[in-house]
Amino acid sequence: MGQLTGLIIFLLIVAFLLRIDFIFYVVYVCIGVYAWSRWYTPRAFARLTGQRSFTDHAFRGEEVTVTLHIGNPNRLTIPWVQVNESIAPHLRQNKLVADVISLQGRETAVLTYPIKAAQRGFYKLGPLRLSTSDLFGLMPEQQAYLPPDFITIYPRITPLSQLGLPSRLPFGTVASRQRLFEDPARPMGVRNYHSGDSPRQINWKVSAHAQQLVVKTLEPAISLETAVLLNLHTDDYQRRDRATYTEWGIEIAASCASHLVNQRQPVGLITNGIDPLLKQTGAGELDFDETSGRLLRQAGTNGNKTALIPPMILPRNGRAHLMKILERLARIEADETIPLTDWLPTACLNLSWGITILVITPRGDEATCHGLHRLVRSGFNPVLIAIEPDYNFGLVRERAQRLGFAAYNITQTRDMDQWKRPLRGKPATSL
Amino acid sequence: MKTEPANPPANGDEYITNIWSRSLTQPVAIAVMVSSIFVGVAGLINAISPGQPWLSLGSVFFLTALEAVYTTNWLHHPDRRTVARTGYRAAEFFFLLLILRVAAWFISKQPLPDLDTIRLFLRAPLLFFSDSFFLAMLILAFLNWLLAIRVGIIFAHLAVSPGEATFYAQPASVQMLHADNKPIYTGRGNLMREFIQVWLWGGVLLIISVGFSSIDLHTLEQQFNVLSLTHLGLPTELLMALVLYFLAGFWLTSQGRLEALNARWLINGIHKHDTIERHWQRNSLFVLLGIALIAAFVPIGSTLPISRFLNIALGVLSYATTMILYLFSFLLGALFSMLASRAPDSQPPPPTPTPLATPQPLNDFVANQQPPAAAADPAAMLVMSSIFWTIFIAAMAIAILFYWRERGYRVNGRFLHQLWNQFMHWVNDFWQNVSNQVGELRHTWQQQQKEDPQPAASKSSWRFVRLNALSPRDQIRYFYLSIVHRAQDSGIPRQQSETPLEYVNNLNDQWPEKQQEFEQLTEAFLEARYSAHPIAKNQANGIKQIWKRVRSVIRNP
């Protein structure tokens, strides 16, 4: 502040010219206040600490509490600190985080605010902007930033009881109605011997006790190793509300993967969408949508979109593996990458024989069906799940039946009710 | 550690300056700051014209500034929007004028005006104001009052108004709906700059005043070198003014900063926590007092080596400037002398320098004013002074009534009506008594006229007075005066200057055995002579007996 400096100089001149020692006292006070404001404020502010703590993964619909810790390690008070937290619009509730606080020496202020996980995605929380100044307005306002943190919102998972998927893999853990897949390790009971039963199935101890021949009954079981193949090539989606159906497809994929992992079956994920985080090296380069706050594709990758297609997640079982799949599904975005028919033969190269492939695609047109038929002929067990409404889906189902695979049209949550029915007394023929 | 939810403000009360700052600390700080400047100016006047208690005016300036700030805050309240500002300020100034005139008598330790002086004021109204000390005090107090109003207005506008708090505390959507009610934007940054300007320039004025009041100004007449001036000590009042001015200024700067930030936070929808205000006040106070304390232990001015270096530098600079001026004047002189050599030799003799008038002290200025040579018409002067005092008293009464009425102190009309009725009742009684007495006197006089048609002037003595024809009052007067007459014949005359009560002592000394009678007679005479109520017949008869007893004693000593 130049005016105060001018006053100090004037005071010094008067003090020296008129030799009034007491004016020096006033000069010292002015210099003291000026020096205090210019020295202490930036020094204290630079030592300010900030931390953001929250659960960095959440399911859609959950409410997450974010806690901000702003600490003053100095011995003296910082009279005011303005705190502005930037929150993604999709996470924001009706309250903004804009506070002004005062921090005494060695004090830590704790600010909490809730966010709503309304939409799946990879979001940025922050940066937290801190600003302060001195008590007298002698120091320009100081700014500091706490770097942003990120939160992953998983897609919505619809709990399923049974999918009814066929399998070709015997000796699994899933009960089946096909006698072909009877598992000697899963004895179910005994029954009277009938002509034609294998003598190896006779339970001799029980037969001796019962004075008649009885044979062991075995529970059929299959192994449902599944790969979820999600088509997110935007040109394949013909409906106007394309974004809605891509999100719907991701939701179906997440629900199926979750159900299968809950059934202790190995699940993998293959998709031709893009993962915006795939090729990005640092958080500073991330580009987030201003409207939604969600992570966007990295700028400058328009020419080589296939580079952003994430690698296949091979089928594994376990909760950790499911989290990996869900995290991928949280970030995945639809884009103009590779059409399904071109991508399908190469996408399944690394899969083992007999694996069930849940192909989630917008429509079951002829090309798609032929592509799936090729998978059948390659020894896989494809299942078509079309997610866009198709009023002639009966034709598609017939075509699929002829070509050797099952087809479902799941366009809304109500269509999944068939997979939500509780299991009956008898085991299902498939998962 | 504390936990506070990040909630938006429910209402805007936390942005409004707290009641203590608004009603106590800020007005006092503004009054201290503003009055300190004028204490410095008073110190300078004291150095120029000593002999008057100039340095005692600090309390007057402080109270004047305090009143100005409180009135400014009071007028700034939304409820007082309808009050006429100019009229109210004029009334306030008239009110202060009256108080300052009285204060001037007390501070200058002059005796309060006696009856002769008041009569003089009535005849020549300007003499009421023509006191140099009062005039100087009035001018300084007026400037002090104006400056305090200005600073008070700055702080009144800096503070968040209740209207702003109410409007901006609403959600943005509601603000959009009520956009017509949006408060007018106040440029608080400009207000802060204005305050800083006032403060800094006031500081410059104060420093100059204090600086010049610390040097012997008589040496300035003999030499202009400021480095070799004789220095006097600084009075305690000026030291206090200097320190208080800058501390109060810094503190007010801090307060203004808080006010401006409060407004910014409110408008931007930033939630302000409760501790801000408390910590701010505490911190600004601690920082200022801490720095003031530390500065007290730092070596002062001339003991610093840098001070010596700067002194040397200033000396060199002053010497160089003097040399350049000398050289320049020498060259100019040489040039003029060359031109003058061509001029004719017959120069007119230099004019005799007129002696400068010795400056008179301010307080003697009015006393030495000579009366005008031609005396004005006394009748015209009387009319003019009457008009002046009528207008002055009316204006003062209106101003005081307006000043207090607007503040809610209304005149109790019922009480005044009751007083008026009592007064009228008293006047009626008085008039009735006077009428009775006049009637009584007239009756007596008529009786006398009937009994003695000769003129009263021809009466030589009281000997021929017929007692029963007199009224009881006159009978008593007659008894007393006859006793006085007899005592005079006996050698106890009543002097012209003696009152009846003094004279009765002489009578008692002469005839102590009749002391009681003399006193009763004197008392009855005083009642008959001076009282307004009627005298009963019996009372006159009783006095008559006393008179007879006393008469016999005086007759036979």
mmCIF file with all atom_site columns, N, CA and C in Angstrom, chain B residues 312-338:
data_model
loop_
_atom_site.group_PDB
_atom_site.id
_atom_site.type_symbol
_atom_site.label_atom_id
_atom_site.label_alt_id
_atom_site.label_comp_id
_atom_site.label_asym_id
_atom_site.label_entity_id
_atom_site.label_seq_id
_atom_site.pdbx_PDB_ins_code
_atom_site.Cartn_x
_atom_site.Cartn_y
_atom_site.Cartn_z
_atom_site.occupancy
_atom_site.B_iso_or_equiv
_atom_site.pdbx_formal_charge
_atom_site.auth_seq_id
_atom_site.auth_comp_id
_atom_site.auth_asym_id
_atom_site.auth_atom_id
_atom_site.pdbx_PDB_model_num
ATOM 1  N N  . ILE B 1 312 ? 23.388 14.128 8.791   1.00 0.00 ? 312 ILE B N  1
ATOM 2  C CA . ILE B 1 312 ? 24.529 14.648 8.022   1.00 0.00 ? 312 ILE B CA 1
ATOM 3  C C  . ILE B 1 312 ? 24.112 14.883 6.576   1.00 0.00 ? 312 ILE B C  1
ATOM 4  N N  . ALA B 1 313 ? 23.388 13.887 6.032   1.00 0.00 ? 313 ALA B N  1
ATOM 5  C CA . ALA B 1 313 ? 22.942 14.013 4.637   1.00 0.00 ? 313 ALA B CA 1
ATOM 6  C C  . ALA B 1 313 ? 22.037 15.218 4.456   1.00 0.00 ? 313 ALA B C  1
ATOM 7  N N  . LEU B 1 314 ? 21.129 15.400 5.415   1.00 0.00 ? 314 LEU B N  1
ATOM 8  C CA . LEU B 1 314 ? 20.227 16.548 5.323   1.00 0.00 ? 314 LEU B CA 1
ATOM 9  C C  . LEU B 1 314 ? 20.991 17.863 5.452   1.00 0.00 ? 314 LEU B C  1
ATOM 10 N N  . GLY B 1 315 ? 22.003 17.858 6.339   1.00 0.00 ? 315 GLY B N  1
ATOM 11 C CA . GLY B 1 315 ? 22.831 19.058 6.500   1.00 0.00 ? 315 GLY B CA 1
ATOM 12 C C  . GLY B 1 315 ? 23.549 19.420 5.211   1.00 0.00 ? 315 GLY B C  1
ATOM 13 N N  . VAL B 1 316 ? 24.124 18.395 4.595   1.00 0.00 ? 316 VAL B N  1
ATOM 14 C CA . VAL B 1 316 ? 24.828 18.611 3.323   1.00 0.00 ? 316 VAL B CA 1
ATOM 15 C C  . VAL B 1 316 ? 23.865 19.137 2.270   1.00 0.00 ? 316 VAL B C  1
ATOM 16 N N  . LEU B 1 317 ? 22.703 18.530 2.232   1.00 0.00 ? 317 LEU B N  1
ATOM 17 C CA . LEU B 1 317 ? 21.696 18.942 1.251   1.00 0.00 ? 317 LEU B CA 1
ATOM 18 C C  . LEU B 1 317 ? 21.257 20.388 1.503   1.00 0.00 ? 317 LEU B C  1
ATOM 19 N N  . SER B 1 318 ? 21.058 20.707 2.763   1.00 0.00 ? 318 SER B N  1
ATOM 20 C CA . SER B 1 318 ? 20.653 22.067 3.112   1.00 0.00 ? 318 SER B CA 1
ATOM 21 C C  . SER B 1 318 ? 21.747 23.067 2.754   1.00 0.00 ? 318 SER B C  1
ATOM 22 N N  . TYR B 1 319 ? 23.002 22.669 3.061   1.00 0.00 ? 319 TYR B N  1
ATOM 23 C CA . TYR B 1 319 ? 24.138 23.558 2.753   1.00 0.00 ? 319 TYR B CA 1
ATOM 24 C C  . TYR B 1 319 ? 24.233 23.786 1.246   1.00 0.00 ? 319 TYR B C  1
ATOM 25 N N  . ALA B 1 320 ? 24.107 22.707 0.491   1.00 0.00 ? 320 ALA B N  1
ATOM 26 C CA . ALA B 1 320 ? 24.200 22.819 -0.968  1.00 0.00 ? 320 ALA B CA 1
ATOM 27 C C  . ALA B 1 320 ? 23.078 23.710 -1.511  1.00 0.00 ? 320 ALA B C  1
ATOM 28 N N  . THR B 1 321 ? 21.885 23.529 -0.975  1.00 0.00 ? 321 THR B N  1
ATOM 29 C CA . THR B 1 321 ? 20.758 24.353 -1.431  1.00 0.00 ? 321 THR B CA 1
ATOM 30 C C  . THR B 1 321 ? 21.010 25.827 -1.120  1.00 0.00 ? 321 THR B C  1
ATOM 31 N N  . THR B 1 322 ? 21.515 26.085 0.081   1.00 0.00 ? 322 THR B N  1
ATOM 32 C CA . THR B 1 322 ? 21.802 27.474 0.466   1.00 0.00 ? 322 THR B CA 1
ATOM 33 C C  . THR B 1 322 ? 22.862 28.090 -0.458  1.00 0.00 ? 322 THR B C  1
ATOM 34 N N  . MET B 1 323 ? 23.866 27.289 -0.752  1.00 0.00 ? 323 MET B N  1
ATOM 35 C CA . MET B 1 323 ? 24.939 27.790 -1.627  1.00 0.00 ? 323 MET B CA 1
ATOM 36 C C  . MET B 1 323 ? 24.402 28.101 -3.021  1.00 0.00 ? 323 MET B C  1
ATOM 37 N N  . ILE B 1 324 ? 23.585 27.213 -3.532  1.00 0.00 ? 324 ILE B N  1
ATOM 38 C CA . ILE B 1 324 ? 23.025 27.440 -4.876  1.00 0.00 ? 324 ILE B CA 1
ATOM 39 C C  . ILE B 1 324 ? 22.154 28.698 -4.871  1.00 0.00 ? 324 ILE B C  1
ATOM 40 N N  . LEU B 1 325 ? 21.348 28.852 -3.845  1.00 0.00 ? 325 LEU B N  1
ATOM 41 C CA . LEU B 1 325 ? 20.500 30.042 -3.754  1.00 0.00 ? 325 LEU B CA 1
ATOM 42 C C  . LEU B 1 325 ? 21.346 31.307 -3.638  1.00 0.00 ? 325 LEU B C  1
ATOM 43 N N  . TYR B 1 326 ? 22.419 31.192 -2.826  1.00 0.00 ? 326 TYR B N  1
ATOM 44 C CA . TYR B 1 326 ? 23.295 32.352 -2.649  1.00 0.00 ? 326 TYR B CA 1
ATOM 45 C C  . TYR B 1 326 ? 23.929 32.740 -3.974  1.00 0.00 ? 326 TYR B C  1
ATOM 46 N N  . LEU B 1 327 ? 24.411 31.709 -4.685  1.00 0.00 ? 327 LEU B N  1
ATOM 47 C CA . LEU B 1 327 ? 25.058 31.954 -5.982  1.00 0.00 ? 327 LEU B CA 1
ATOM 48 C C  . LEU B 1 327 ? 24.068 32.580 -6.958  1.00 0.00 ? 327 LEU B C  1
ATOM 49 N N  . PHE B 1 328 ? 22.896 32.032 -6.961  1.00 0.00 ? 328 PHE B N  1
ATOM 50 C CA . PHE B 1 328 ? 21.867 32.534 -7.868  1.00 0.00 ? 328 PHE B CA 1
ATOM 51 C C  . PHE B 1 328 ? 21.509 33.985 -7.534  1.00 0.00 ? 328 PHE B C  1
ATOM 52 N N  . SER B 1 329 ? 21.346 34.278 -6.240  1.00 0.00 ? 329 SER B N  1
ATOM 53 C CA . SER B 1 329 ? 21.007 35.656 -5.854  1.00 0.00 ? 329 SER B CA 1
ATOM 54 C C  . SER B 1 329 ? 22.179 36.604 -6.146  1.00 0.00 ? 329 SER B C  1
ATOM 55 N N  . PHE B 1 330 ? 23.418 36.082 -5.975  1.00 0.00 ? 330 PHE B N  1
ATOM 56 C CA . PHE B 1 330 ? 24.600 36.905 -6.284  1.00 0.00 ? 330 PHE B CA 1
ATOM 57 C C  . PHE B 1 330 ? 24.621 37.278 -7.762  1.00 0.00 ? 330 PHE B C  1
ATOM 58 N N  . LEU B 1 331 ? 24.345 36.266 -8.597  1.00 0.00 ? 331 LEU B N  1
ATOM 59 C CA . LEU B 1 331 ? 24.334 36.521 -10.040 1.00 0.00 ? 331 LEU B CA 1
ATOM 60 C C  . LEU B 1 331 ? 23.223 37.507 -10.401 1.00 0.00 ? 331 LEU B C  1
ATOM 61 N N  . LEU B 1 332 ? 22.071 37.316 -9.824  1.00 0.00 ? 332 LEU B N  1
ATOM 62 C CA . LEU B 1 332 ? 20.956 38.225 -10.095 1.00 0.00 ? 332 LEU B CA 1
ATOM 63 C C  . LEU B 1 332 ? 21.293 39.650 -9.666  1.00 0.00 ? 332 LEU B C  1
ATOM 64 N N  . GLY B 1 333 ? 21.938 39.744 -8.469  1.00 0.00 ? 333 GLY B N  1
ATOM 65 C CA . GLY B 1 333 ? 22.319 41.060 -7.955  1.00 0.00 ? 333 GLY B CA 1
ATOM 66 C C  . GLY B 1 333 ? 23.312 41.745 -8.887  1.00 0.00 ? 333 GLY B C  1
ATOM 67 N N  . ALA B 1 334 ? 24.273 40.940 -9.336  1.00 0.00 ? 334 ALA B N  1
ATOM 68 C CA . ALA B 1 334 ? 25.282 41.501 -10.254 1.00 0.00 ? 334 ALA B CA 1
ATOM 69 C C  . ALA B 1 334 ? 24.620 41.998 -11.538 1.00 0.00 ? 334 ALA B C  1
ATOM 70 N N  . LEU B 1 335 ? 23.675 41.209 -12.015 1.00 0.00 ? 335 LEU B N  1
ATOM 71 C CA . LEU B 1 335 ? 22.987 41.595 -13.254 1.00 0.00 ? 335 LEU B CA 1
ATOM 72 C C  . LEU B 1 335 ? 22.190 42.880 -13.053 1.00 0.00 ? 335 LEU B C  1
ATOM 73 N N  . PHE B 1 336 ? 21.506 42.964 -11.920 1.00 0.00 ? 336 PHE B N  1
ATOM 74 C CA . PHE B 1 336 ? 20.713 44.178 -11.666 1.00 0.00 ? 336 PHE B CA 1
ATOM 75 C C  . PHE B 1 336 ? 21.609 45.402 -11.459 1.00 0.00 ? 336 PHE B C  1
ATOM 76 N N  . SER B 1 337 ? 22.774 45.167 -10.834 1.00 0.00 ? 337 SER B N  1
ATOM 77 C CA . SER B 1 337 ? 23.681 46.301 -10.611 1.00 0.00 ? 337 SER B CA 1
ATOM 78 C C  . SER B 1 337 ? 24.226 46.837 -11.939 1.00 0.00 ? 337 SER B C  1
ATOM 79 N N  . MET B 1 338 ? 24.439 45.899 -12.875 1.00 0.00 ? 338 MET B N  1
ATOM 80 C CA . MET B 1 338 ? 24.890 46.339 -14.209 1.00 0.00 ? 338 MET B CA 1
ATOM 81 C C  . MET B 1 338 ? 23.811 47.175 -14.879 1.00 0.00 ? 338 MET B C  1
#
